[in-house]
Amino acid sequence: NTLGGVGYKYYIVDRTTGTIDYFARLSDPNGNWISNEWHPSGDTLYYYLPGIDDVFVYDVAARTHARMDYLPGGNWSPDGRYRSEWSTDLSPDEILDRQEAGQDIPLLRIWDRETGEFRYYCIPGAEGIYPPTTPGWSPNGRYMLMRFTLPEEDRTLETARPRVFILDTQTGSLTEIVGTRALDIDSFVVWWNP
């Protein structure tokens, strides 16, 4: 804290070099603090100030601060370029219009950190659900593994079972993994045999 003052001072400590850089100061009489999240590469710190909806971005190398509307939630891809989450940007009316037209609802979105653009994916038969587990990335960042029960099958005990899918994010193809051991799959593994 500011030792007798109101609020907190924030520093970034580089443990490899021992350098300590002053980062920010928050003078808040309510005792609120800055919440933050590091990018997997460690080159960017995303932080949130109390009472402000935007997210602030600190570039570690340039030592500059910027502001963006928001940081999408979800899991980072292994290379830190993409972030995925179960979400749709459609309004309830747009969802209803798509359902009445027999169209799938985009439930998965992937944010590209470099371009700021989103890609949306539909999972046929999964309308209206948000699976309890976040899709997992393959080590090369191309494929996503997801498990969930389709809503129409969740209504009866005879057909209720989780399904395992692999999404190819480059082609958009969705493949269901079937077989007695399919439910044992919960992550990608890199296998190397010298």
mmCIF file of C-alpha atoms in Angstrom:
data_model
loop_
_atom_site.group_PDB
_atom_site.id
_atom_site.type_symbol
_atom_site.label_atom_id
_atom_site.label_comp_id
_atom_site.label_asym_id
_atom_site.label_seq_id
_atom_site.Cartn_x
_atom_site.Cartn_y
_atom_site.Cartn_z
ATOM 1 C CA ASN A 1 0.000 0.000 0.000
ATOM 2 C CA THR A 2 1.014 3.655 -0.103
ATOM 3 C CA LEU A 3 2.084 3.693 3.576
ATOM 4 C CA GLY A 4 -0.328 6.093 5.178
ATOM 5 C CA GLY A 5 -1.927 7.203 1.944
ATOM 6 C CA VAL A 6 -4.994 5.804 0.254
ATOM 7 C CA GLY A 7 -4.673 2.992 -2.260
ATOM 8 C CA TYR A 8 -1.869 0.841 -3.643
ATOM 9 C CA LYS A 9 1.233 1.091 -5.804
ATOM 10 C CA TYR A 10 1.964 -1.738 -8.240
ATOM 11 C CA TYR A 11 5.325 -2.977 -9.475
ATOM 12 C CA ILE A 12 6.471 -5.612 -11.950
ATOM 13 C CA VAL A 13 9.406 -7.656 -10.706
ATOM 14 C CA ASP A 14 11.618 -9.506 -13.178
ATOM 15 C CA ARG A 15 13.022 -12.383 -11.150
ATOM 16 C CA THR A 16 15.676 -13.245 -13.748
ATOM 17 C CA THR A 17 17.274 -9.772 -13.814
ATOM 18 C CA GLY A 18 16.136 -8.523 -10.421
ATOM 19 C CA THR A 19 14.728 -5.323 -11.918
ATOM 20 C CA ILE A 20 11.693 -3.715 -10.349
ATOM 21 C CA ASP A 21 9.584 -1.397 -12.508
ATOM 22 C CA TYR A 22 6.875 0.893 -11.193
ATOM 23 C CA PHE A 23 3.698 -0.139 -12.972
ATOM 24 C CA ALA A 24 0.659 1.735 -11.676
ATOM 25 C CA ARG A 25 -0.958 3.427 -8.717
ATOM 26 C CA LEU A 26 -4.558 3.105 -7.629
ATOM 27 C CA SER A 27 -5.875 5.664 -5.175
ATOM 28 C CA ASP A 28 -9.160 4.135 -4.106
ATOM 29 C CA PRO A 29 -10.631 4.984 -0.695
ATOM 30 C CA ASN A 30 -12.711 1.787 -0.828
ATOM 31 C CA GLY A 31 -9.603 -0.404 -0.830
ATOM 32 C CA ASN A 32 -10.302 -1.987 -4.211
ATOM 33 C CA TRP A 33 -7.352 -3.320 -6.180
ATOM 34 C CA ILE A 34 -6.272 -3.949 -9.735
ATOM 35 C CA SER A 35 -7.067 -7.424 -11.040
ATOM 36 C CA ASN A 36 -4.869 -8.747 -13.821
ATOM 37 C CA GLU A 37 -4.055 -11.590 -16.163
ATOM 38 C CA TRP A 38 -0.805 -12.332 -17.983
ATOM 39 C CA HIS A 39 -0.658 -13.376 -21.610
ATOM 40 C CA PRO A 40 0.984 -16.853 -21.826
ATOM 41 C CA SER A 41 4.072 -15.372 -23.521
ATOM 42 C CA GLY A 42 4.633 -12.947 -20.657
ATOM 43 C CA ASP A 43 4.883 -10.002 -23.058
ATOM 44 C CA THR A 44 1.540 -8.459 -22.103
ATOM 45 C CA LEU A 45 -0.299 -7.840 -18.859
ATOM 46 C CA TYR A 46 -4.061 -7.331 -19.122
ATOM 47 C CA TYR A 47 -5.486 -5.497 -16.110
ATOM 48 C CA TYR A 48 -8.807 -4.192 -14.884
ATOM 49 C CA LEU A 49 -9.484 -1.094 -12.802
ATOM 50 C CA PRO A 50 -12.405 -0.975 -10.351
ATOM 51 C CA GLY A 51 -15.545 0.566 -11.823
ATOM 52 C CA ILE A 52 -14.242 0.609 -15.431
ATOM 53 C CA ASP A 53 -15.541 -1.954 -17.929
ATOM 54 C CA ASP A 54 -12.640 -1.668 -20.388
ATOM 55 C CA VAL A 55 -9.465 -3.713 -20.047
ATOM 56 C CA PHE A 56 -6.062 -2.081 -19.983
ATOM 57 C CA VAL A 57 -3.057 -3.569 -21.751
ATOM 58 C CA TYR A 58 0.524 -3.160 -20.558
ATOM 59 C CA ASP A 59 3.251 -3.950 -23.108
ATOM 60 C CA VAL A 60 6.187 -5.133 -21.017
ATOM 61 C CA ALA A 61 8.932 -4.498 -23.601
ATOM 62 C CA ALA A 62 7.706 -1.054 -24.656
ATOM 63 C CA ARG A 63 6.555 -0.176 -21.104
ATOM 64 C CA THR A 64 3.372 1.359 -22.531
ATOM 65 C CA HIS A 65 -0.264 1.201 -21.497
ATOM 66 C CA ALA A 66 -3.215 0.947 -23.893
ATOM 67 C CA ARG A 67 -6.944 0.387 -23.547
ATOM 68 C CA MET A 68 -9.282 -2.068 -25.292
ATOM 69 C CA ASP A 69 -13.031 -2.714 -25.013
ATOM 70 C CA TYR A 70 -12.682 -6.116 -23.390
ATOM 71 C CA LEU A 71 -10.596 -9.261 -23.309
ATOM 72 C CA PRO A 72 -12.490 -12.361 -24.426
ATOM 73 C CA GLY A 73 -12.547 -15.162 -21.884
ATOM 74 C CA GLY A 74 -11.611 -18.777 -22.384
ATOM 75 C CA ASN A 75 -8.423 -20.717 -23.045
ATOM 76 C CA TRP A 76 -5.340 -19.446 -24.841
ATOM 77 C CA SER A 77 -3.960 -21.529 -27.705
ATOM 78 C CA PRO A 78 -0.454 -22.932 -27.070
ATOM 79 C CA ASP A 79 1.165 -20.174 -29.157
ATOM 80 C CA GLY A 80 -0.904 -17.481 -27.425
ATOM 81 C CA ARG A 81 -2.438 -16.175 -30.630
ATOM 82 C CA TYR A 82 -6.016 -17.426 -30.153
ATOM 83 C CA ARG A 83 -8.461 -17.536 -27.276
ATOM 84 C CA SER A 84 -11.559 -19.737 -27.356
ATOM 85 C CA GLU A 85 -14.759 -19.748 -25.347
ATOM 86 C CA TRP A 86 -18.331 -20.965 -25.487
ATOM 87 C CA SER A 87 -20.222 -17.826 -26.406
ATOM 88 C CA THR A 88 -22.494 -16.305 -28.988
ATOM 89 C CA ASP A 89 -22.829 -12.686 -29.958
ATOM 90 C CA LEU A 90 -26.379 -13.152 -31.215
ATOM 91 C CA SER A 91 -29.293 -11.454 -29.501
ATOM 92 C CA PRO A 92 -32.202 -13.613 -28.274
ATOM 93 C CA ASP A 93 -34.245 -12.436 -31.279
ATOM 94 C CA GLU A 94 -31.472 -13.416 -33.715
ATOM 95 C CA ILE A 95 -31.207 -16.834 -32.079
ATOM 96 C CA LEU A 96 -34.970 -17.333 -32.402
ATOM 97 C CA ASP A 97 -34.880 -16.258 -36.064
ATOM 98 C CA ARG A 98 -32.103 -18.771 -36.801
ATOM 99 C CA GLN A 99 -33.951 -21.563 -34.963
ATOM 100 C CA GLU A 100 -37.168 -20.861 -36.876
ATOM 101 C CA ALA A 101 -35.177 -20.945 -40.148
ATOM 102 C CA GLY A 102 -33.617 -24.305 -39.168
ATOM 103 C CA GLN A 103 -30.128 -22.812 -38.942
ATOM 104 C CA ASP A 104 -27.471 -23.800 -36.417
ATOM 105 C CA ILE A 105 -26.492 -21.380 -33.672
ATOM 106 C CA PRO A 106 -22.817 -20.410 -33.385
ATOM 107 C CA LEU A 107 -21.770 -21.446 -29.875
ATOM 108 C CA LEU A 108 -17.982 -21.422 -30.008
ATOM 109 C CA ARG A 109 -15.975 -18.343 -30.796
ATOM 110 C CA ILE A 110 -12.247 -17.948 -31.251
ATOM 111 C CA TRP A 111 -10.576 -14.569 -30.893
ATOM 112 C CA ASP A 112 -7.411 -13.803 -32.879
ATOM 113 C CA ARG A 113 -5.126 -11.644 -30.743
ATOM 114 C CA GLU A 114 -3.184 -10.377 -33.785
ATOM 115 C CA THR A 115 -6.175 -9.212 -35.838
ATOM 116 C CA GLY A 116 -8.794 -8.661 -33.118
ATOM 117 C CA GLU A 117 -11.264 -10.671 -35.227
ATOM 118 C CA PHE A 118 -13.569 -13.489 -34.101
ATOM 119 C CA ARG A 119 -14.346 -16.779 -35.858
ATOM 120 C CA TYR A 120 -17.588 -18.527 -34.945
ATOM 121 C CA TYR A 121 -18.405 -22.239 -35.076
ATOM 122 C CA CYS A 122 -21.716 -24.079 -34.944
ATOM 123 C CA ILE A 123 -22.012 -27.513 -33.370
ATOM 124 C CA PRO A 124 -24.997 -29.250 -35.031
ATOM 125 C CA GLY A 125 -27.538 -30.382 -32.453
ATOM 126 C CA ALA A 126 -25.941 -28.361 -29.634
ATOM 127 C CA GLU A 127 -28.185 -25.301 -29.825
ATOM 128 C CA GLY A 128 -28.982 -23.675 -26.511
ATOM 129 C CA ILE A 129 -26.227 -25.292 -24.457
ATOM 130 C CA TYR A 130 -22.926 -24.118 -23.114
ATOM 131 C CA PRO A 131 -20.883 -27.194 -22.246
ATOM 132 C CA PRO A 132 -19.401 -27.298 -18.757
ATOM 133 C CA THR A 133 -15.836 -27.798 -19.983
ATOM 134 C CA THR A 134 -13.831 -25.353 -22.075
ATOM 135 C CA PRO A 135 -12.496 -26.800 -25.337
ATOM 136 C CA GLY A 136 -8.866 -27.901 -25.117
ATOM 137 C CA TRP A 137 -6.270 -26.953 -27.710
ATOM 138 C CA SER A 138 -3.972 -29.373 -29.496
ATOM 139 C CA PRO A 139 -0.244 -28.618 -29.048
ATOM 140 C CA ASN A 140 -0.022 -27.147 -32.560
ATOM 141 C CA GLY A 141 -3.070 -24.910 -31.989
ATOM 142 C CA ARG A 142 -5.010 -26.264 -34.952
ATOM 143 C CA TYR A 143 -7.459 -28.673 -33.306
ATOM 144 C CA MET A 144 -9.829 -28.376 -30.380
ATOM 145 C CA LEU A 145 -11.150 -31.188 -28.208
ATOM 146 C CA MET A 146 -14.599 -30.816 -26.674
ATOM 147 C CA ARG A 147 -16.956 -33.025 -24.653
ATOM 148 C CA PHE A 148 -20.643 -32.489 -24.015
ATOM 149 C CA THR A 149 -24.074 -34.121 -24.125
ATOM 150 C CA LEU A 150 -26.403 -32.984 -26.881
ATOM 151 C CA PRO A 151 -29.611 -31.415 -25.508
ATOM 152 C CA GLU A 152 -31.980 -33.797 -27.338
ATOM 153 C CA GLU A 153 -30.153 -36.797 -25.825
ATOM 154 C CA ASP A 154 -29.950 -35.310 -22.341
ATOM 155 C CA ARG A 155 -33.713 -35.719 -21.889
ATOM 156 C CA THR A 156 -33.712 -39.483 -21.620
ATOM 157 C CA LEU A 157 -31.480 -41.807 -19.665
ATOM 158 C CA GLU A 158 -31.312 -44.299 -22.539
ATOM 159 C CA THR A 159 -29.478 -41.907 -24.856
ATOM 160 C CA ALA A 160 -27.810 -39.470 -22.425
ATOM 161 C CA ARG A 161 -24.066 -39.764 -22.844
ATOM 162 C CA PRO A 162 -21.273 -37.293 -23.314
ATOM 163 C CA ARG A 163 -19.840 -37.065 -26.790
ATOM 164 C CA VAL A 164 -16.260 -36.297 -27.782
ATOM 165 C CA PHE A 165 -15.579 -34.044 -30.770
ATOM 166 C CA ILE A 166 -12.469 -32.734 -32.529
ATOM 167 C CA LEU A 167 -12.793 -29.400 -34.352
ATOM 168 C CA ASP A 168 -10.293 -28.550 -37.078
ATOM 169 C CA THR A 169 -10.100 -24.756 -36.724
ATOM 170 C CA GLN A 170 -8.536 -24.324 -40.184
ATOM 171 C CA THR A 171 -11.190 -26.215 -42.154
ATOM 172 C CA GLY A 172 -14.126 -25.948 -39.739
ATOM 173 C CA SER A 173 -14.750 -29.702 -39.895
ATOM 174 C CA LEU A 174 -16.107 -31.390 -36.789
ATOM 175 C CA THR A 175 -15.381 -35.063 -36.156
ATOM 176 C CA GLU A 176 -16.991 -37.171 -33.454
ATOM 177 C CA ILE A 177 -14.701 -39.679 -31.770
ATOM 178 C CA VAL A 178 -16.659 -42.876 -31.139
ATOM 179 C CA GLY A 179 -15.861 -46.170 -29.485
ATOM 180 C CA THR A 180 -15.834 -47.664 -26.048
ATOM 181 C CA ARG A 181 -12.781 -45.629 -24.970
ATOM 182 C CA ALA A 182 -13.838 -42.279 -26.461
ATOM 183 C CA LEU A 183 -14.919 -40.870 -23.106
ATOM 184 C CA ASP A 184 -11.437 -41.514 -21.720
ATOM 185 C CA ILE A 185 -10.095 -38.815 -24.055
ATOM 186 C CA ASP A 186 -9.840 -35.527 -22.245
ATOM 187 C CA SER A 187 -6.733 -33.871 -23.689
ATOM 188 C CA PHE A 188 -4.205 -33.916 -26.513
ATOM 189 C CA VAL A 189 -0.854 -35.552 -25.847
ATOM 190 C CA VAL A 190 2.337 -35.137 -27.825
ATOM 191 C CA TRP A 191 3.926 -38.558 -28.344
ATOM 192 C CA TRP A 192 7.603 -38.637 -29.204
ATOM 193 C CA ASN A 193 9.574 -41.805 -29.744
ATOM 194 C CA PRO A 194 13.292 -41.219 -30.487
#
